[in-house]
XYZ file of C-alpha atoms in Angstrom:
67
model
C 1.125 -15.534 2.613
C -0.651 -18.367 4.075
C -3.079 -18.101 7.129
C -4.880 -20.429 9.115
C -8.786 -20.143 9.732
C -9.505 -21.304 12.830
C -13.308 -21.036 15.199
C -13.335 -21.675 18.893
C -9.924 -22.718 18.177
C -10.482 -25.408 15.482
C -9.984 -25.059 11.554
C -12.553 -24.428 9.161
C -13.460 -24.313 5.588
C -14.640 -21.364 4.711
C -14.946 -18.234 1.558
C -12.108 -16.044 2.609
C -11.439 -12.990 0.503
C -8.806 -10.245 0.069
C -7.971 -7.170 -0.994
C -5.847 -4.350 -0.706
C -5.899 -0.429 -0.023
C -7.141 1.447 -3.429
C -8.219 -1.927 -5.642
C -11.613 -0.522 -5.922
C -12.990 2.683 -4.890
C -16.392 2.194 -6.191
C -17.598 -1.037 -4.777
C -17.112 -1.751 -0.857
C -17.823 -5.263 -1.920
C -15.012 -5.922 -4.291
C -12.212 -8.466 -3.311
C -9.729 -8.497 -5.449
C -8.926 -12.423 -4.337
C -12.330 -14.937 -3.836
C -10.860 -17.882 -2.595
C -11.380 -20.688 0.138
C -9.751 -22.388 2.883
C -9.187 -25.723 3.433
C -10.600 -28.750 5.496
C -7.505 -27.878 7.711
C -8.330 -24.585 7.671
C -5.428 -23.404 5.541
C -5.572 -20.805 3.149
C -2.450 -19.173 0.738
C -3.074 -15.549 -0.400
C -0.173 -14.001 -2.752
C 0.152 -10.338 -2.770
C -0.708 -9.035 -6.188
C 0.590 -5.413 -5.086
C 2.516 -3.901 -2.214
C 0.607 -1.939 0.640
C -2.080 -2.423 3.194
C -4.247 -5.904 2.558
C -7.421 -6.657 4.183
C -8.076 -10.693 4.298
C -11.615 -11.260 5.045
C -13.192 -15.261 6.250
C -16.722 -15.648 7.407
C -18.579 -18.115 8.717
C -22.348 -18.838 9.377
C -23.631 -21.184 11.785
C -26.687 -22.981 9.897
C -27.019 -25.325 13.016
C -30.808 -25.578 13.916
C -30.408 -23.890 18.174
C -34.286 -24.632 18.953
C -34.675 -27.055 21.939
């Protein structure tokens, strides 16, 4: 599957992760898939198992806001 990752309506590049429903129990943390978009945003995920997936991208603003 490929997705697009997009902010205020522009790509980004970005960690984007994945996982599906029952990979691992133990660990909330643990993505079965560690990947990243690219500069277009774009970002192609395949399926290792049938069933409910979770994709997850995130994005931090480092830009310095003080006036």
């Amino acid at each position: 599957a490929t997705f697009k990752v997009l902010y205020k309506g522009q790509p980004v590049k970005t960690s984007v992760n994945a996982t599906y429903d029952g990979y691992n129990t133990k660990d909330e943390e643990a993505y079965l898939i560690k990947t990243e978009s690219g500069d277009d945003g774009t970002v192609t995920i395949t399926p290792a198992a049938s069933g409910t997936w979770m994709v997850q991208a995130s994005l931090s603003d480092t830009r310095d806001t003080a006036a």
